Amino acid sequence: LAKTTQPISMDSYEGQEVNITCSHNNIATNDYITWYQQFPSQGPRFIIQGYKTKVTNEVASLFIPADRKSSTLSLPRVSLSDTAVYYCLVGDAQAGTALIFGKGTTLSVSS
Amino acid sequence: DAGITQSPRHKVTETGTPVTLRCHQTENHRYMYWYRQDPGHGLRLIHYSYGVKDTDKGEVSDGYSVSRSKTEDFLLTLESATSSQTSVYFCAISESSGYGYTFGSGTRLTVV
């Protein structure tokens, strides 16, 4: 399983754009990149997933360079409710193994 | 989340007693997982299942066993509970092993 490295914590203010970068230097050809969000006392929930280039949905954007060794989750105009832990994971749909979550990035948004 | 239920939601038990946590899904997903979450450690994989009666160990499997006798249920058993197993336990399901995980609401277990 490809390991990921992401910052332990980040701080921001309401209305700012937040970019969280994840490093996955040994990502495999069949691996997808997925980001999850977790609020206190809840299970993680899916935010966005991609394989290469850029993916955008109603919540976030995911930027993946051509070499796929890193990815950046972009949250536009964050609010207090975006305070959460964000996990970056890479995984192969055909591998039959399980994702290893790690500690994630704790994002704190202040007013 | 819709389609996945964990029970009980909260439990207090004594050291040395066996405890079983249940994860039930209505999505007919092939994969099911048990994670534990502790302050400072993030989510750690305990065991997972890739089909009925097919299971494998995760990062922190010592002291835990699992069983999956039917697609919809994945049971986690603490054979002899210890205080170090006080944690929040999350179950997850997915159609694919690499992505698309849906998590349950968690079980808060306290071992005294």
PDB file of C-alpha atoms in Angstrom:
ATOM      1  CA  LEU A   1       0.000   0.000   0.000  1.00  0.00           C
ATOM      2  CA  ALA A   2       1.296   3.467  -0.893  1.00  0.00           C
ATOM      3  CA  LYS A   3       1.997   5.567   2.180  1.00  0.00           C
ATOM      4  CA  THR A   4       0.940   9.179   2.370  1.00  0.00           C
ATOM      5  CA  THR A   5       2.399  12.169   4.151  1.00  0.00           C
ATOM      6  CA  GLN A   6       0.345  15.231   5.003  1.00  0.00           C
ATOM      7  CA  PRO A   7       0.678  18.087   7.497  1.00  0.00           C
ATOM      8  CA  ILE A   8      -0.499  17.313  11.006  1.00  0.00           C
ATOM      9  CA  SER A   9      -2.409  20.568  11.344  1.00  0.00           C
ATOM     10  CA  MET A  10      -3.395  23.763   9.538  1.00  0.00           C
ATOM     11  CA  ASP A  11      -5.105  26.971  10.614  1.00  0.00           C
ATOM     12  CA  SER A  12      -7.268  29.266   8.528  1.00  0.00           C
ATOM     13  CA  TYR A  13      -9.879  31.996   8.754  1.00  0.00           C
ATOM     14  CA  GLU A  14     -13.389  32.043   7.438  1.00  0.00           C
ATOM     15  CA  GLY A  15     -13.646  32.957   3.782  1.00  0.00           C
ATOM     16  CA  GLN A  16     -10.125  31.894   2.867  1.00  0.00           C
ATOM     17  CA  GLU A  17      -9.166  29.161   0.440  1.00  0.00           C
ATOM     18  CA  VAL A  18      -7.384  26.243   2.074  1.00  0.00           C
ATOM     19  CA  ASN A  19      -5.032  23.907   0.249  1.00  0.00           C
ATOM     20  CA  ILE A  20      -3.883  20.689   1.905  1.00  0.00           C
ATOM     21  CA  THR A  21      -1.101  18.875   0.103  1.00  0.00           C
ATOM     22  CA  CYS A  22      -0.488  15.164   0.421  1.00  0.00           C
ATOM     23  CA  SER A  23       2.657  13.360  -0.671  1.00  0.00           C
ATOM     24  CA  HIS A  24       2.468   9.805  -2.029  1.00  0.00           C
ATOM     25  CA  ASN A  25       5.803   9.188  -3.696  1.00  0.00           C
ATOM     26  CA  ASN A  26       5.351   5.451  -4.292  1.00  0.00           C
ATOM     27  CA  ILE A  27       1.835   5.546  -5.688  1.00  0.00           C
ATOM     28  CA  ALA A  28       1.137   2.623  -7.999  1.00  0.00           C
ATOM     29  CA  THR A  29      -0.343   2.729 -11.476  1.00  0.00           C
ATOM     30  CA  ASN A  30      -3.724   1.368 -10.361  1.00  0.00           C
ATOM     31  CA  ASP A  31      -4.037   3.529  -7.241  1.00  0.00           C
ATOM     32  CA  TYR A  32      -6.745   6.154  -6.862  1.00  0.00           C
ATOM     33  CA  ILE A  33      -6.417   9.153  -4.558  1.00  0.00           C
ATOM     34  CA  THR A  34      -9.260   9.742  -2.140  1.00  0.00           C
ATOM     35  CA  TRP A  35      -9.878  12.362   0.530  1.00  0.00           C
ATOM     36  CA  TYR A  36     -12.090  11.928   3.562  1.00  0.00           C
ATOM     37  CA  GLN A  37     -13.358  14.403   6.151  1.00  0.00           C
ATOM     38  CA  GLN A  38     -14.071  13.589   9.779  1.00  0.00           C
ATOM     39  CA  PHE A  39     -15.934  15.689  12.320  1.00  0.00           C
ATOM     40  CA  PRO A  40     -15.648  14.967  16.061  1.00  0.00           C
ATOM     41  CA  SER A  41     -17.649  11.952  17.216  1.00  0.00           C
ATOM     42  CA  GLN A  42     -18.472  10.928  13.641  1.00  0.00           C
ATOM     43  CA  GLY A  43     -17.031   8.471  11.165  1.00  0.00           C
ATOM     44  CA  PRO A  44     -15.036   9.779   8.188  1.00  0.00           C
ATOM     45  CA  ARG A  45     -17.012  10.683   5.106  1.00  0.00           C
ATOM     46  CA  PHE A  46     -15.945  10.771   1.471  1.00  0.00           C
ATOM     47  CA  ILE A  47     -15.107  14.195  -0.002  1.00  0.00           C
ATOM     48  CA  ILE A  48     -13.489  13.673  -3.377  1.00  0.00           C
ATOM     49  CA  GLN A  49     -11.565  11.154  -5.446  1.00  0.00           C
ATOM     50  CA  GLY A  50      -9.341  11.333  -8.495  1.00  0.00           C
ATOM     51  CA  TYR A  51      -6.797   9.538 -10.628  1.00  0.00           C
ATOM     52  CA  LYS A  52      -5.061  12.376 -12.473  1.00  0.00           C
ATOM     53  CA  THR A  53      -5.384  16.072 -13.423  1.00  0.00           C
ATOM     54  CA  LYS A  54      -8.197  17.952 -11.718  1.00  0.00           C
ATOM     55  CA  VAL A  55     -11.481  16.895 -10.195  1.00  0.00           C
ATOM     56  CA  THR A  56     -14.099  19.283  -8.834  1.00  0.00           C
ATOM     57  CA  ASN A  57     -17.345  18.724  -7.014  1.00  0.00           C
ATOM     58  CA  GLU A  58     -19.683  20.884  -4.952  1.00  0.00           C
ATOM     59  CA  VAL A  59     -17.455  20.613  -1.888  1.00  0.00           C
ATOM     60  CA  ALA A  60     -13.831  20.703  -3.044  1.00  0.00           C
ATOM     61  CA  SER A  61     -11.310  20.430  -5.842  1.00  0.00           C
ATOM     62  CA  LEU A  62      -8.535  17.903  -6.147  1.00  0.00           C
ATOM     63  CA  PHE A  63      -5.388  18.714  -8.091  1.00  0.00           C
ATOM     64  CA  ILE A  64      -3.092  15.887  -9.177  1.00  0.00           C
ATOM     65  CA  PRO A  65       0.120  16.609 -11.116  1.00  0.00           C
ATOM     66  CA  ALA A  66       1.214  14.459 -14.010  1.00  0.00           C
ATOM     67  CA  ASP A  67       3.636  12.362 -11.940  1.00  0.00           C
ATOM     68  CA  ARG A  68       0.862  11.675  -9.356  1.00  0.00           C
ATOM     69  CA  LYS A  69       3.373  11.747  -6.502  1.00  0.00           C
ATOM     70  CA  SER A  70       1.345  14.327  -4.663  1.00  0.00           C
ATOM     71  CA  SER A  71      -2.150  15.750  -4.587  1.00  0.00           C
ATOM     72  CA  THR A  72      -3.741  18.910  -3.237  1.00  0.00           C
ATOM     73  CA  LEU A  73      -7.182  19.194  -1.738  1.00  0.00           C
ATOM     74  CA  SER A  74      -8.567  22.689  -2.192  1.00  0.00           C
ATOM     75  CA  LEU A  75     -11.443  23.976  -0.059  1.00  0.00           C
ATOM     76  CA  PRO A  76     -12.783  27.288  -1.372  1.00  0.00           C
ATOM     77  CA  ARG A  77     -13.958  29.946   1.101  1.00  0.00           C
ATOM     78  CA  VAL A  78     -13.903  27.812   4.237  1.00  0.00           C
ATOM     79  CA  SER A  79     -16.349  28.342   7.069  1.00  0.00           C
ATOM     80  CA  LEU A  80     -16.272  27.369  10.746  1.00  0.00           C
ATOM     81  CA  SER A  81     -18.087  24.167   9.848  1.00  0.00           C
ATOM     82  CA  ASP A  82     -15.103  23.020   7.773  1.00  0.00           C
ATOM     83  CA  THR A  83     -13.116  22.521  10.973  1.00  0.00           C
ATOM     84  CA  ALA A  84     -12.354  18.803  10.824  1.00  0.00           C
ATOM     85  CA  VAL A  85      -9.685  16.192  10.208  1.00  0.00           C
ATOM     86  CA  TYR A  86      -8.890  15.523   6.550  1.00  0.00           C
ATOM     87  CA  TYR A  87      -7.386  12.225   5.415  1.00  0.00           C
ATOM     88  CA  CYS A  88      -5.557  11.573   2.169  1.00  0.00           C
ATOM     89  CA  LEU A  89      -5.447   7.967   0.995  1.00  0.00           C
ATOM     90  CA  VAL A  90      -4.312   6.039  -2.032  1.00  0.00           C
ATOM     91  CA  GLY A  91      -5.694   2.641  -2.862  1.00  0.00           C
ATOM     92  CA  ASP A  92      -6.066   0.078  -5.608  1.00  0.00           C
ATOM     93  CA  ALA A  93      -9.612  -1.049  -6.292  1.00  0.00           C
ATOM     94  CA  GLN A  94      -8.399  -4.479  -7.329  1.00  0.00           C
ATOM     95  CA  ALA A  95      -5.884  -5.094  -4.561  1.00  0.00           C
ATOM     96  CA  GLY A  96      -8.321  -6.657  -2.127  1.00  0.00           C
ATOM     97  CA  THR A  97      -6.631  -5.007   0.822  1.00  0.00           C
ATOM     98  CA  ALA A  98      -7.755  -2.222   3.140  1.00  0.00           C
ATOM     99  CA  LEU A  99      -6.950   1.486   3.307  1.00  0.00           C
ATOM    100  CA  ILE A 100      -4.603   2.665   6.033  1.00  0.00           C
ATOM    101  CA  PHE A 101      -5.827   6.030   7.275  1.00  0.00           C
ATOM    102  CA  GLY A 102      -3.083   7.478   9.416  1.00  0.00           C
ATOM    103  CA  LYS A 103      -3.521  10.637  11.480  1.00  0.00           C
ATOM    104  CA  GLY A 104      -4.756  13.050   8.835  1.00  0.00           C
ATOM    105  CA  THR A 105      -4.587  16.852   8.856  1.00  0.00           C
ATOM    106  CA  THR A 106      -6.513  18.741  11.518  1.00  0.00           C
ATOM    107  CA  LEU A 107      -7.901  21.925   9.963  1.00  0.00           C
ATOM    108  CA  SER A 108      -8.988  24.650  12.371  1.00  0.00           C
ATOM    109  CA  VAL A 109     -11.030  27.516  10.953  1.00  0.00           C
ATOM    110  CA  SER A 110     -11.451  30.660  13.025  1.00  0.00           C
ATOM    111  CA  SER A 111     -13.698  33.684  12.632  1.00  0.00           C
TER     112      SER A 111
ATOM    113  CA  ASP B   1     -24.939   6.583   7.662  1.00  0.00           C
ATOM    114  CA  ALA B   2     -27.676   5.009   5.658  1.00  0.00           C
ATOM    115  CA  GLY B   3     -27.038   1.339   4.976  1.00  0.00           C
ATOM    116  CA  ILE B   4     -24.621   0.671   7.826  1.00  0.00           C
ATOM    117  CA  THR B   5     -25.451   0.281  11.496  1.00  0.00           C
ATOM    118  CA  GLN B   6     -23.183  -0.337  14.467  1.00  0.00           C
ATOM    119  CA  SER B   7     -24.362  -1.742  17.780  1.00  0.00           C
ATOM    120  CA  PRO B   8     -24.148  -0.989  20.565  1.00  0.00           C
ATOM    121  CA  ARG B   9     -23.403   2.734  20.302  1.00  0.00           C
ATOM    122  CA  HIS B  10     -21.951   2.854  23.793  1.00  0.00           C
ATOM    123  CA  LYS B  11     -20.717   0.123  26.107  1.00  0.00           C
ATOM    124  CA  VAL B  12     -18.926  -0.060  29.434  1.00  0.00           C
ATOM    125  CA  THR B  13     -17.411  -3.383  30.349  1.00  0.00           C
ATOM    126  CA  GLU B  14     -15.037  -4.824  32.903  1.00  0.00           C
ATOM    127  CA  THR B  15     -11.475  -5.917  32.309  1.00  0.00           C
ATOM    128  CA  GLY B  16     -11.233  -9.578  31.346  1.00  0.00           C
ATOM    129  CA  THR B  17     -14.732  -9.945  29.949  1.00  0.00           C
ATOM    130  CA  PRO B  18     -15.424 -10.802  26.306  1.00  0.00           C
ATOM    131  CA  VAL B  19     -17.154  -8.145  24.230  1.00  0.00           C
ATOM    132  CA  THR B  20     -18.715  -8.354  20.770  1.00  0.00           C
ATOM    133  CA  LEU B  21     -19.457  -5.376  18.564  1.00  0.00           C
ATOM    134  CA  ARG B  22     -21.728  -5.728  15.576  1.00  0.00           C
ATOM    135  CA  CYS B  23     -21.672  -4.061  12.185  1.00  0.00           C
ATOM    136  CA  HIS B  24     -24.691  -4.557   9.957  1.00  0.00           C
ATOM    137  CA  GLN B  25     -25.047  -3.392   6.339  1.00  0.00           C
ATOM    138  CA  THR B  26     -27.936  -3.359   3.913  1.00  0.00           C
ATOM    139  CA  GLU B  27     -25.844  -2.406   0.841  1.00  0.00           C
ATOM    140  CA  ASN B  28     -24.643  -5.914  -0.063  1.00  0.00           C
ATOM    141  CA  HIS B  29     -21.060  -4.612  -0.243  1.00  0.00           C
ATOM    142  CA  ARG B  30     -18.295  -7.171  -0.449  1.00  0.00           C
ATOM    143  CA  TYR B  31     -15.796  -5.467   1.848  1.00  0.00           C
ATOM    144  CA  MET B  32     -16.212  -4.665   5.543  1.00  0.00           C
ATOM    145  CA  TYR B  33     -13.682  -3.184   7.957  1.00  0.00           C
ATOM    146  CA  TRP B  34     -13.123  -2.498  11.619  1.00  0.00           C
ATOM    147  CA  TYR B  35     -11.042   0.500  12.714  1.00  0.00           C
ATOM    148  CA  ARG B  36     -10.307   1.940  16.108  1.00  0.00           C
ATOM    149  CA  GLN B  37      -9.660   5.590  16.817  1.00  0.00           C
ATOM    150  CA  ASP B  38      -7.706   6.964  19.746  1.00  0.00           C
ATOM    151  CA  PRO B  39      -6.415  10.466  20.461  1.00  0.00           C
ATOM    152  CA  GLY B  40      -3.081  11.001  18.769  1.00  0.00           C
ATOM    153  CA  HIS B  41      -3.305   7.850  16.659  1.00  0.00           C
ATOM    154  CA  GLY B  42      -5.881   8.592  14.005  1.00  0.00           C
ATOM    155  CA  LEU B  43      -7.755   5.634  12.558  1.00  0.00           C
ATOM    156  CA  ARG B  44      -6.070   2.249  12.783  1.00  0.00           C
ATOM    157  CA  LEU B  45      -7.207  -0.858  10.945  1.00  0.00           C
ATOM    158  CA  ILE B  46      -8.007  -3.867  13.150  1.00  0.00           C
ATOM    159  CA  HIS B  47      -9.402  -6.480  10.745  1.00  0.00           C
ATOM    160  CA  TYR B  48     -11.199  -6.506   7.455  1.00  0.00           C
ATOM    161  CA  SER B  49     -13.278  -8.917   5.400  1.00  0.00           C
ATOM    162  CA  TYR B  50     -13.314  -9.410   1.641  1.00  0.00           C
ATOM    163  CA  GLY B  51     -16.204 -11.858   1.603  1.00  0.00           C
ATOM    164  CA  VAL B  52     -18.203 -14.275   3.693  1.00  0.00           C
ATOM    165  CA  LYS B  53     -15.795 -16.183   5.944  1.00  0.00           C
ATOM    166  CA  ASP B  54     -12.832 -14.351   4.332  1.00  0.00           C
ATOM    167  CA  THR B  55     -11.014 -12.080   6.739  1.00  0.00           C
ATOM    168  CA  ASP B  56      -7.538 -10.682   7.244  1.00  0.00           C
ATOM    169  CA  LYS B  57      -5.589  -8.867   9.928  1.00  0.00           C
ATOM    170  CA  GLY B  58      -4.871  -5.171   9.988  1.00  0.00           C
ATOM    171  CA  GLU B  59      -2.364  -2.979  11.813  1.00  0.00           C
ATOM    172  CA  VAL B  60      -3.566  -3.630  15.371  1.00  0.00           C
ATOM    173  CA  SER B  61      -5.214  -7.060  15.407  1.00  0.00           C
ATOM    174  CA  ASP B  62      -3.785  -8.500  18.643  1.00  0.00           C
ATOM    175  CA  GLY B  63      -6.536  -9.157  21.180  1.00  0.00           C
ATOM    176  CA  TYR B  64      -9.299  -9.011  18.561  1.00  0.00           C
ATOM    177  CA  SER B  65     -11.052 -11.594  16.442  1.00  0.00           C
ATOM    178  CA  VAL B  66     -13.707 -11.202  13.761  1.00  0.00           C
ATOM    179  CA  SER B  67     -16.319 -13.283  12.051  1.00  0.00           C
ATOM    180  CA  ARG B  68     -18.419 -12.853   8.959  1.00  0.00           C
ATOM    181  CA  SER B  69     -20.920 -15.661   8.506  1.00  0.00           C
ATOM    182  CA  LYS B  70     -23.149 -13.685   6.133  1.00  0.00           C
ATOM    183  CA  THR B  71     -22.664 -10.724   3.838  1.00  0.00           C
ATOM    184  CA  GLU B  72     -24.516  -8.218   5.974  1.00  0.00           C
ATOM    185  CA  ASP B  73     -22.871  -8.796   9.351  1.00  0.00           C
ATOM    186  CA  PHE B  74     -19.283  -8.344  10.528  1.00  0.00           C
ATOM    187  CA  LEU B  75     -18.628  -9.017  14.197  1.00  0.00           C
ATOM    188  CA  LEU B  76     -15.650  -7.793  16.197  1.00  0.00           C
ATOM    189  CA  THR B  77     -14.851  -9.676  19.416  1.00  0.00           C
ATOM    190  CA  LEU B  78     -12.519  -8.588  22.154  1.00  0.00           C
ATOM    191  CA  GLU B  79     -11.626 -11.940  23.626  1.00  0.00           C
ATOM    192  CA  SER B  80     -10.648 -10.589  27.044  1.00  0.00           C
ATOM    193  CA  ALA B  81     -11.103  -6.842  27.234  1.00  0.00           C
ATOM    194  CA  THR B  82      -8.254  -4.690  28.562  1.00  0.00           C
ATOM    195  CA  SER B  83      -8.136  -1.011  29.435  1.00  0.00           C
ATOM    196  CA  SER B  84      -5.936  -0.387  26.380  1.00  0.00           C
ATOM    197  CA  GLN B  85      -8.902  -1.385  24.230  1.00  0.00           C
ATOM    198  CA  THR B  86     -10.930   1.559  25.468  1.00  0.00           C
ATOM    199  CA  SER B  87     -11.555   3.360  22.189  1.00  0.00           C
ATOM    200  CA  VAL B  88     -14.049   4.399  19.563  1.00  0.00           C
ATOM    201  CA  TYR B  89     -14.610   1.626  17.055  1.00  0.00           C
ATOM    202  CA  PHE B  90     -15.732   2.359  13.508  1.00  0.00           C
ATOM    203  CA  CYS B  91     -17.029  -0.084  10.969  1.00  0.00           C
ATOM    204  CA  ALA B  92     -16.839   0.673   7.256  1.00  0.00           C
ATOM    205  CA  ILE B  93     -18.135  -0.954   4.081  1.00  0.00           C
ATOM    206  CA  SER B  94     -17.164  -0.681   0.436  1.00  0.00           C
ATOM    207  CA  GLU B  95     -17.746  -2.307  -2.930  1.00  0.00           C
ATOM    208  CA  SER B  96     -14.096  -1.851  -3.825  1.00  0.00           C
ATOM    209  CA  SER B  97     -11.105  -2.274  -1.553  1.00  0.00           C
ATOM    210  CA  GLY B  98      -9.415   0.874  -2.799  1.00  0.00           C
ATOM    211  CA  TYR B  99     -12.047   3.549  -2.364  1.00  0.00           C
ATOM    212  CA  GLY B 100     -15.681   4.358  -1.708  1.00  0.00           C
ATOM    213  CA  TYR B 101     -15.697   3.589   1.998  1.00  0.00           C
ATOM    214  CA  THR B 102     -18.823   4.380   3.997  1.00  0.00           C
ATOM    215  CA  PHE B 103     -18.421   4.534   7.741  1.00  0.00           C
ATOM    216  CA  GLY B 104     -20.827   3.790  10.543  1.00  0.00           C
ATOM    217  CA  SER B 105     -21.485   6.119  13.463  1.00  0.00           C
ATOM    218  CA  GLY B 106     -19.070   4.337  15.771  1.00  0.00           C
ATOM    219  CA  THR B 107     -19.176   2.441  19.059  1.00  0.00           C
ATOM    220  CA  ARG B 108     -17.648   4.036  22.113  1.00  0.00           C
ATOM    221  CA  LEU B 109     -16.235   1.261  24.290  1.00  0.00           C
ATOM    222  CA  THR B 110     -14.941   1.830  27.797  1.00  0.00           C
ATOM    223  CA  VAL B 111     -13.109  -0.950  29.624  1.00  0.00           C
ATOM    224  CA  VAL B 112     -12.888  -0.390  33.384  1.00  0.00           C
TER     225      VAL B 112
END
